[in-house]
PDB file of C-alpha atoms in Angstrom:
ATOM      1  CA  UNK P 390     105.190   0.206 150.125  1.00  0.00           C
ATOM      2  CA  UNK P 391     102.108   1.103 148.477  1.00  0.00           C
ATOM      3  CA  UNK P 392      99.694   0.716 151.828  1.00  0.00           C
ATOM      4  CA  UNK P 393     102.648   3.288 153.685  1.00  0.00           C
ATOM      5  CA  UNK P 394     102.210   5.369 150.978  1.00  0.00           C
ATOM      6  CA  UNK P 395      99.037   4.918 150.497  1.00  0.00           C
ATOM      7  CA  UNK P 396      98.667   5.716 154.409  1.00  0.00           C
ATOM      8  CA  UNK P 397     100.734   9.118 153.865  1.00  0.00           C
ATOM      9  CA  UNK P 398      99.345  10.635 151.964  1.00  0.00           C
ATOM     10  CA  UNK P 399      95.750  10.526 154.010  1.00  0.00           C
ATOM     11  CA  UNK P 400      97.066  10.929 156.823  1.00  0.00           C
ATOM     12  CA  UNK P 401      95.783  14.513 156.332  1.00  0.00           C
ATOM     13  CA  UNK P 402      99.076  16.697 157.553  1.00  0.00           C
ATOM     14  CA  UNK P 403      99.542  14.600 160.000  1.00  0.00           C
ATOM     15  CA  UNK P 404      96.172  15.370 161.968  1.00  0.00           C
ATOM     16  CA  UNK P 405      94.531  11.021 161.703  1.00  0.00           C
ATOM     17  CA  UNK P 406      98.884   9.687 162.174  1.00  0.00           C
ATOM     18  CA  UNK P 407     102.483  10.765 161.747  1.00  0.00           C
ATOM     19  CA  UNK P 408     103.489  10.478 158.774  1.00  0.00           C
ATOM     20  CA  UNK P 409     104.835   6.474 158.888  1.00  0.00           C
ATOM     21  CA  UNK P 410     108.235   5.334 157.344  1.00  0.00           C
ATOM     22  CA  UNK P 411     107.540   4.303 153.820  1.00  0.00           C
ATOM     23  CA  UNK P 412     109.952   0.060 154.005  1.00  0.00           C
ATOM     24  CA  UNK P 413     107.789  -1.426 152.946  1.00  0.00           C
ATOM     25  CA  UNK P 414     107.754  -3.098 156.811  1.00  0.00           C
ATOM     26  CA  UNK P 415     103.673  -4.214 158.050  1.00  0.00           C
ATOM     27  CA  UNK P 416     105.345  -2.760 161.876  1.00  0.00           C
ATOM     28  CA  UNK P 417     103.361  -1.082 164.481  1.00  0.00           C
ATOM     29  CA  UNK P 418     103.176   1.478 162.527  1.00  0.00           C
ATOM     30  CA  UNK P 419     101.986   0.204 160.064  1.00  0.00           C
ATOM     31  CA  UNK P 420      99.370  -1.162 161.741  1.00  0.00           C
ATOM     32  CA  UNK P 421      98.493   0.907 164.062  1.00  0.00           C
ATOM     33  CA  UNK P 422      97.953   4.126 160.992  1.00  0.00           C
ATOM     34  CA  UNK P 423      95.488   1.107 158.922  1.00  0.00           C
ATOM     35  CA  UNK P 424      93.472   0.968 162.867  1.00  0.00           C
ATOM     36  CA  UNK P 425      92.847   4.885 161.612  1.00  0.00           C
ATOM     37  CA  UNK P 426      92.844   4.712 158.287  1.00  0.00           C
ATOM     38  CA  UNK P 427      90.025   4.540 155.141  1.00  0.00           C
ATOM     39  CA  UNK P 428      90.239   1.059 154.746  1.00  0.00           C
ATOM     40  CA  UNK P 429      88.533   1.407 150.527  1.00  0.00           C
ATOM     41  CA  UNK P 430      90.508   4.699 149.683  1.00  0.00           C
ATOM     42  CA  UNK P 431      93.659   2.298 151.349  1.00  0.00           C
ATOM     43  CA  UNK P 432      93.249  -0.167 149.056  1.00  0.00           C
ATOM     44  CA  UNK P 433      92.062   1.949 146.637  1.00  0.00           C
ATOM     45  CA  UNK P 434      95.271   3.874 145.848  1.00  0.00           C
ATOM     46  CA  UNK P 435      97.106   0.620 145.974  1.00  0.00           C
ATOM     47  CA  UNK P 436      95.697  -0.939 142.909  1.00  0.00           C
ATOM     48  CA  UNK P 437      95.444   2.596 141.360  1.00  0.00           C
ATOM     49  CA  UNK P 438     100.101   1.713 141.757  1.00  0.00           C
ATOM     50  CA  UNK P 439      99.828  -1.452 141.917  1.00  0.00           C
ATOM     51  CA  UNK P 440      98.067  -0.030 138.014  1.00  0.00           C
ATOM     52  CA  UNK P 441     101.096   2.399 137.360  1.00  0.00           C
ATOM     53  CA  UNK P 442     103.942  -0.160 138.435  1.00  0.00           C
ATOM     54  CA  UNK P 443     102.862  -2.284 135.837  1.00  0.00           C
ATOM     55  CA  UNK P 444     103.202   0.327 133.456  1.00  0.00           C
ATOM     56  CA  UNK P 445     106.329   1.055 134.339  1.00  0.00           C
ATOM     57  CA  UNK P 446     107.112  -2.098 133.617  1.00  0.00           C
ATOM     58  CA  UNK P 447     105.927  -2.706 130.228  1.00  0.00           C
ATOM     59  CA  UNK P 448     107.378   0.702 129.218  1.00  0.00           C
ATOM     60  CA  UNK P 449     110.520  -0.409 130.328  1.00  0.00           C
ATOM     61  CA  UNK P 450     110.721  -3.927 128.680  1.00  0.00           C
ATOM     62  CA  UNK P 451     108.121  -3.965 125.474  1.00  0.00           C
ATOM     63  CA  UNK P 452     108.709  -8.453 126.314  1.00  0.00           C
ATOM     64  CA  UNK P 453     106.575  -7.564 129.538  1.00  0.00           C
ATOM     65  CA  UNK P 454     103.099  -6.509 127.069  1.00  0.00           C
ATOM     66  CA  UNK P 455     102.596 -11.003 126.898  1.00  0.00           C
ATOM     67  CA  UNK P 456     101.706 -10.252 131.104  1.00  0.00           C
ATOM     68  CA  UNK P 457      99.989  -7.099 131.079  1.00  0.00           C
ATOM     69  CA  UNK P 458      96.635  -7.785 129.804  1.00  0.00           C
ATOM     70  CA  UNK P 459      96.649 -10.782 133.043  1.00  0.00           C
ATOM     71  CA  UNK P 460      97.893  -7.993 135.538  1.00  0.00           C
ATOM     72  CA  UNK P 461      95.697  -4.605 134.798  1.00  0.00           C
ATOM     73  CA  UNK P 462      93.229  -7.421 134.464  1.00  0.00           C
ATOM     74  CA  UNK P 463      93.061  -9.237 137.267  1.00  0.00           C
ATOM     75  CA  UNK P 464      93.960  -5.611 139.746  1.00  0.00           C
ATOM     76  CA  UNK P 465      90.072  -5.140 137.355  1.00  0.00           C
ATOM     77  CA  UNK P 466      88.440  -8.506 139.155  1.00  0.00           C
ATOM     78  CA  UNK P 467      89.421  -7.797 142.294  1.00  0.00           C
ATOM     79  CA  UNK P 468      88.559  -4.219 142.299  1.00  0.00           C
ATOM     80  CA  UNK P 469      85.064  -5.397 140.898  1.00  0.00           C
ATOM     81  CA  UNK P 470      85.169  -8.753 143.613  1.00  0.00           C
TER      82      UNK P 470
END
């Protein structure tokens, strides 16, 4: 889903490719859009979306603070790779 969201916000109002369904399925629309997209930007948006989701999860349940550092560290490590 994060990949599809990123693709839709980077498609230059549909000039690169049409908006794709945000259904979480890696189908033909997603594959075609990825071939035309700036993959570095997609990757960064996906990672930022993951961080946002981890924050939401942690704020919703304080018990998840035990995991938050690890989740964020994993993304930092991927960004530095």
